[in-house]
mmCIF file of C-alpha atoms and ligand atoms in Angstrom:
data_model
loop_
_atom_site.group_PDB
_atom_site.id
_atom_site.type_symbol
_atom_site.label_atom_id
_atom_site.label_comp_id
_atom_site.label_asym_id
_atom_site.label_seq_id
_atom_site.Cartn_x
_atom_site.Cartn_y
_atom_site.Cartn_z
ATOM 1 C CA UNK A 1 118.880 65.648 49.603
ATOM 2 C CA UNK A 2 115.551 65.842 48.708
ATOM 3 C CA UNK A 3 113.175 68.403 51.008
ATOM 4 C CA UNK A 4 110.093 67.013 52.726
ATOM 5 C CA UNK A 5 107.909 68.629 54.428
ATOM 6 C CA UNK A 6 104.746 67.912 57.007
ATOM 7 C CA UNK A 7 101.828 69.664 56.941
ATOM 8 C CA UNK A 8 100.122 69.128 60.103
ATOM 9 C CA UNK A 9 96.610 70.354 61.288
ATOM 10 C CA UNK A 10 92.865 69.159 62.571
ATOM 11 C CA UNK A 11 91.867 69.744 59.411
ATOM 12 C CA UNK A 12 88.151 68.931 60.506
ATOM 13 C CA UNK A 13 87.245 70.078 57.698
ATOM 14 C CA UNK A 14 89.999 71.628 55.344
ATOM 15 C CA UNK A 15 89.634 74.591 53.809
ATOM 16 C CA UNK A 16 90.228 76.962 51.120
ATOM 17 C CA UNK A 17 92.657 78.862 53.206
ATOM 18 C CA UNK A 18 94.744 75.284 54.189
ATOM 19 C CA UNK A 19 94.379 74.550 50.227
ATOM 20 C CA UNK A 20 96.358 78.315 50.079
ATOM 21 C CA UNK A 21 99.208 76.821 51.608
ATOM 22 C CA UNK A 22 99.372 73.350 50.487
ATOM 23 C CA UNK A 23 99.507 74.796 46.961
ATOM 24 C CA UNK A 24 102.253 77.063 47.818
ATOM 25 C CA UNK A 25 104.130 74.309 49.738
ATOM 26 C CA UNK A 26 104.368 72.121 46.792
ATOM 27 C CA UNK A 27 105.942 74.296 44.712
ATOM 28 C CA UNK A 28 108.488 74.734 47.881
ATOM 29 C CA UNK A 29 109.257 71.605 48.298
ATOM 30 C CA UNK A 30 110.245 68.340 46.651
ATOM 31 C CA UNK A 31 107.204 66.528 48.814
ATOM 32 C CA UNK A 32 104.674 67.406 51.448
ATOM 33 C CA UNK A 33 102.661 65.496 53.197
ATOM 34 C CA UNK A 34 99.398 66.620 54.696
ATOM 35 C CA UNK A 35 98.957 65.017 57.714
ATOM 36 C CA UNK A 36 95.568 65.057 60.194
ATOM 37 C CA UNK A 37 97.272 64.837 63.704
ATOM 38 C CA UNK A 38 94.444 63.451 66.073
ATOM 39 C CA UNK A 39 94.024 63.061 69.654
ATOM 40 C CA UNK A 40 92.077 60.146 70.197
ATOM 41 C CA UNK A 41 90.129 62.236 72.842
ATOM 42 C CA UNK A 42 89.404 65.160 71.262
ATOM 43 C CA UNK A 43 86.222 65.910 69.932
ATOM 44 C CA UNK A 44 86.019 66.401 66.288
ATOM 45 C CA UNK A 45 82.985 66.958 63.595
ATOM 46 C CA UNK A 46 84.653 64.717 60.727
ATOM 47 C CA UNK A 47 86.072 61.286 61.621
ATOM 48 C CA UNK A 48 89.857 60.816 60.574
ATOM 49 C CA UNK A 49 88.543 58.960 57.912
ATOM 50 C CA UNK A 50 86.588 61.852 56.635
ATOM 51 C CA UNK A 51 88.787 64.391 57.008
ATOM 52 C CA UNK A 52 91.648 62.199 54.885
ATOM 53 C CA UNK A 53 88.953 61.444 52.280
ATOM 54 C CA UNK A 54 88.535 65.087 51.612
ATOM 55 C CA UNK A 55 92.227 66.163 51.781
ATOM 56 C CA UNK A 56 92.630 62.928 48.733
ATOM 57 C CA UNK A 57 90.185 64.567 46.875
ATOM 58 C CA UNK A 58 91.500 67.985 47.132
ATOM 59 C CA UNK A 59 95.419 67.063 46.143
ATOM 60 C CA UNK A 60 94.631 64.500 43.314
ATOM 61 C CA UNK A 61 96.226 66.759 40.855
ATOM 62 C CA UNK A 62 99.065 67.636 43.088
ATOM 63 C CA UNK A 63 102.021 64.869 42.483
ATOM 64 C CA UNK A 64 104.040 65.241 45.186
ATOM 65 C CA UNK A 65 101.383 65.871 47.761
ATOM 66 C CA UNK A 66 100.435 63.192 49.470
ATOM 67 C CA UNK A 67 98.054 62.714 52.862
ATOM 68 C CA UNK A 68 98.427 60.235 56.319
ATOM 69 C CA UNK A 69 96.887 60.652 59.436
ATOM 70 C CA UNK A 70 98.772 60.377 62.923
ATOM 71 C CA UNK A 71 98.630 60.317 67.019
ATOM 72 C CA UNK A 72 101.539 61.340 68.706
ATOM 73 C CA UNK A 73 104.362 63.294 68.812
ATOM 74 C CA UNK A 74 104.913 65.351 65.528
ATOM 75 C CA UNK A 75 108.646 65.442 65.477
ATOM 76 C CA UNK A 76 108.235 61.492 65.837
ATOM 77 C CA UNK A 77 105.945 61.314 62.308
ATOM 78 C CA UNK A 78 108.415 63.815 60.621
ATOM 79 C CA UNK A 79 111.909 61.693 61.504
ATOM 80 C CA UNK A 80 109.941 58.413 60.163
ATOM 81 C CA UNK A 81 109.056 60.135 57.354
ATOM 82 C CA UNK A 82 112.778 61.721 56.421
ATOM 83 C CA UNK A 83 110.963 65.206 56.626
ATOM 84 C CA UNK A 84 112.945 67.802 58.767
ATOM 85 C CA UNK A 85 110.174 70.693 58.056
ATOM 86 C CA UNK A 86 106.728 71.125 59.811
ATOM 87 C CA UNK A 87 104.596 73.643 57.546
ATOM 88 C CA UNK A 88 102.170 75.735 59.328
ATOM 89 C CA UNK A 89 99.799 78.526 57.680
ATOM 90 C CA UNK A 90 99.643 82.198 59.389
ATOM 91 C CA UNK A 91 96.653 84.026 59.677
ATOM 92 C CA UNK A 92 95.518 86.633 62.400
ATOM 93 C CA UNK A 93 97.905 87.416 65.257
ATOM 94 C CA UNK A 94 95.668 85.101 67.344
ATOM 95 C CA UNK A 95 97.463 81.841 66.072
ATOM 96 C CA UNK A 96 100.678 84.098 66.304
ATOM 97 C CA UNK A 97 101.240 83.015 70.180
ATOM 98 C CA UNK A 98 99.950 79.316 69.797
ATOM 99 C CA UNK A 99 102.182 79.085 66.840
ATOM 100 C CA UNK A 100 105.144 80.052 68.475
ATOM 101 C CA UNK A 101 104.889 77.817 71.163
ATOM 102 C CA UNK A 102 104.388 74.797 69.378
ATOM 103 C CA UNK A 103 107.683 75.963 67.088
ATOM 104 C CA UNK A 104 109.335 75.961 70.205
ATOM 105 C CA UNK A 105 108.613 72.849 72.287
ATOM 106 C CA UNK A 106 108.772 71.016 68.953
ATOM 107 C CA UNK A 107 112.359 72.358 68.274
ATOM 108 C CA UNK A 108 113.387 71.724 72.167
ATOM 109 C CA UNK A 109 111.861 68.138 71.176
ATOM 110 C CA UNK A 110 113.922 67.409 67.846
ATOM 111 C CA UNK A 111 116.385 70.331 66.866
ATOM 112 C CA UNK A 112 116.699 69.003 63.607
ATOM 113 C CA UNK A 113 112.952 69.526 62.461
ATOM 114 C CA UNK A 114 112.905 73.148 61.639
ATOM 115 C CA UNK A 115 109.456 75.123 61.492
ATOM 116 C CA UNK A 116 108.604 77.292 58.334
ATOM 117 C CA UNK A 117 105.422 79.564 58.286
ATOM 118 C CA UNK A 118 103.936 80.715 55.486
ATOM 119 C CA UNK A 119 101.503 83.794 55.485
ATOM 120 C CA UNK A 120 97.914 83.052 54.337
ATOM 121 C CA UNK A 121 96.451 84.506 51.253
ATOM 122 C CA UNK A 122 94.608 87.397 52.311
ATOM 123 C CA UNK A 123 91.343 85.842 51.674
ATOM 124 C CA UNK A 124 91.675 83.229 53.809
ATOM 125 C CA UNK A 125 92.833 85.677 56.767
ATOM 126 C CA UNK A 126 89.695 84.481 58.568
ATOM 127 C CA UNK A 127 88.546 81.529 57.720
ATOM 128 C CA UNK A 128 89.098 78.637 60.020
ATOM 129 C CA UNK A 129 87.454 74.849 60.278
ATOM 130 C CA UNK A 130 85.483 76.411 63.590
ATOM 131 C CA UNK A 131 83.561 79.124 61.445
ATOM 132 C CA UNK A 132 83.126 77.111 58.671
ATOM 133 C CA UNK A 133 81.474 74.773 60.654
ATOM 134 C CA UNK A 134 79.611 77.105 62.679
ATOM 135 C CA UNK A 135 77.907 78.857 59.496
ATOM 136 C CA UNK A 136 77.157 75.519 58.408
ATOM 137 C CA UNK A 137 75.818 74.355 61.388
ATOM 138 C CA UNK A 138 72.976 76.978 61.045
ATOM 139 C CA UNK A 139 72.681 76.947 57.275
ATOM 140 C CA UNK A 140 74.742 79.486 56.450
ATOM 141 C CA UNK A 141 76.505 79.078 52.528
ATOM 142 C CA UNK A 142 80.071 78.749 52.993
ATOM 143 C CA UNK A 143 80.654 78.098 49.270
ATOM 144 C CA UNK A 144 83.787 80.002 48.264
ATOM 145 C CA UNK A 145 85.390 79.081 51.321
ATOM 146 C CA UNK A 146 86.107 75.242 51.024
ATOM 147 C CA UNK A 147 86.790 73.220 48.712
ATOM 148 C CA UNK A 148 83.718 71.226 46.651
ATOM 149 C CA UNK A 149 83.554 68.534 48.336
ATOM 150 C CA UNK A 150 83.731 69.914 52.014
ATOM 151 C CA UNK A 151 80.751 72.018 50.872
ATOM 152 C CA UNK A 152 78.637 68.489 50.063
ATOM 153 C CA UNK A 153 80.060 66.825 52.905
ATOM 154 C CA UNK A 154 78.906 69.787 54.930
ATOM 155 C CA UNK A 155 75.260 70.239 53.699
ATOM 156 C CA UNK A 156 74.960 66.445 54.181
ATOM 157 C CA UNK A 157 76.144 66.748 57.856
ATOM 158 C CA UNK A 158 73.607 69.398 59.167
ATOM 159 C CA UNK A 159 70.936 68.201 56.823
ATOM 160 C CA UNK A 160 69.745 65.694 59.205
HETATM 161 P P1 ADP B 201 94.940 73.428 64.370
HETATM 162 O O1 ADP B 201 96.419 73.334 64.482
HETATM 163 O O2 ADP B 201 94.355 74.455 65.267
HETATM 164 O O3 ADP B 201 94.208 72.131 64.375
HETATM 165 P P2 ADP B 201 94.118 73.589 61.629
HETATM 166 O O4 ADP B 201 94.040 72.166 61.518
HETATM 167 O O5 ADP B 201 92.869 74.349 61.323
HETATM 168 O O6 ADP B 201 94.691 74.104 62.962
HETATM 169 O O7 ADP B 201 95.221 74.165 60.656
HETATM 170 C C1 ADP B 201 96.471 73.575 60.430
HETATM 171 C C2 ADP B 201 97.432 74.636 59.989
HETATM 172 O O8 ADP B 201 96.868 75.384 58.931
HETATM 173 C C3 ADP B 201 97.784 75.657 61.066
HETATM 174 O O9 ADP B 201 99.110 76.048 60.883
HETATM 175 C C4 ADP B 201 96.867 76.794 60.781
HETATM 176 O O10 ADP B 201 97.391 78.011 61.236
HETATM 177 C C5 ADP B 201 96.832 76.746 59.272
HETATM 178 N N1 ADP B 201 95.627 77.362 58.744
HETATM 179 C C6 ADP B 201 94.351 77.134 59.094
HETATM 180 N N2 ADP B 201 93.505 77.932 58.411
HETATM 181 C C7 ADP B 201 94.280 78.693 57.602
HETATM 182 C C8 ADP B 201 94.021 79.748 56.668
HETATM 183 N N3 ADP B 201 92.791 80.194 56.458
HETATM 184 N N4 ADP B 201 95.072 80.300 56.030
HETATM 185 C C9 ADP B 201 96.317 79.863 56.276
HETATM 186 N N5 ADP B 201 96.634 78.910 57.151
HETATM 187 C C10 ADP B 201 95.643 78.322 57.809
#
């Protein structure tokens, strides 16, 4: 049986530290998909559209990585896909409690989508889309911390 895994995030915009994990969870499993899970009436920086361009860019070398974007419930997008693992990165104890929860209600949800957490390189221990786009927002370099293209897409955001 072949293992698939979902990736699931904001990713508004990705970073170095999500690239951390996607590389590691494609050499875990046989495909992973890296999926921007929306709510229609959230606020975001990016549009969906954005945010997926980037993520294409940034796993074009990475054949069994592939990227989608989705509203609803995650356990939903995972049994349509034939994936029975939801990926999520680690960093400071602050997602520690967030984390947990949303492994829980999504196993009370679909017991037979499992979530696996991977530790974040310890680079990447604190940087999240927020700060990124906070520095950037006041013209702070974030170079180093996101990929090329988020870095563009960035400057051209909070040039005008
Ligand atoms: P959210 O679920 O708050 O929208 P993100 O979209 O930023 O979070 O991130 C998606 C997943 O990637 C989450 O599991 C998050 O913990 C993880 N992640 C975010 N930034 C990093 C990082 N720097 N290192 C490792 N994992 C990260």
């Amino acid at each position: 049986m072949k293992k698939i895994a979902v990736y699931p995030g904001s990713f508004d915009p990705i970073t170095n530290g999500h690239v951390d994990i996607i590389e590691r969870g494609s050499r875990m499993f046989d495909e992973l998909i890296v999926l921007v899970a929306y709510n229609p009436t959230k606020k975001s920086l990016f549009t969906v559209e954005d945010r997926l361009a980037m993520i294409t860019e940034v796993i074009k070398n990475y054949k069994n990585v592939r990227a989608d974007c989705f509203s609803g419930l995650l356990v939903d997008y995972a049994k349509n896909a034939g994936a029975n693992v939801l990926l999520r990165g680690l960093r400071a104890l602050s997602d520690f409690e967030y984390e947990f929860q949303l492994a829980l209600i999504n196993r009370r949800l679909n017991r037979d989508v499992e979530t696996v957490f991977m530790m974040t390189g310890y680079k990447w221990f604190y940087t999240s889309s927020t700060i990124i786009n906070e520095a950037a927002s006041f013209g702070g370099s974030v170079e180093g911390l996101v990929p090329e293209i988020v870095d563009r897409k960035l400057k051209e955001k909070y040039k005008k």
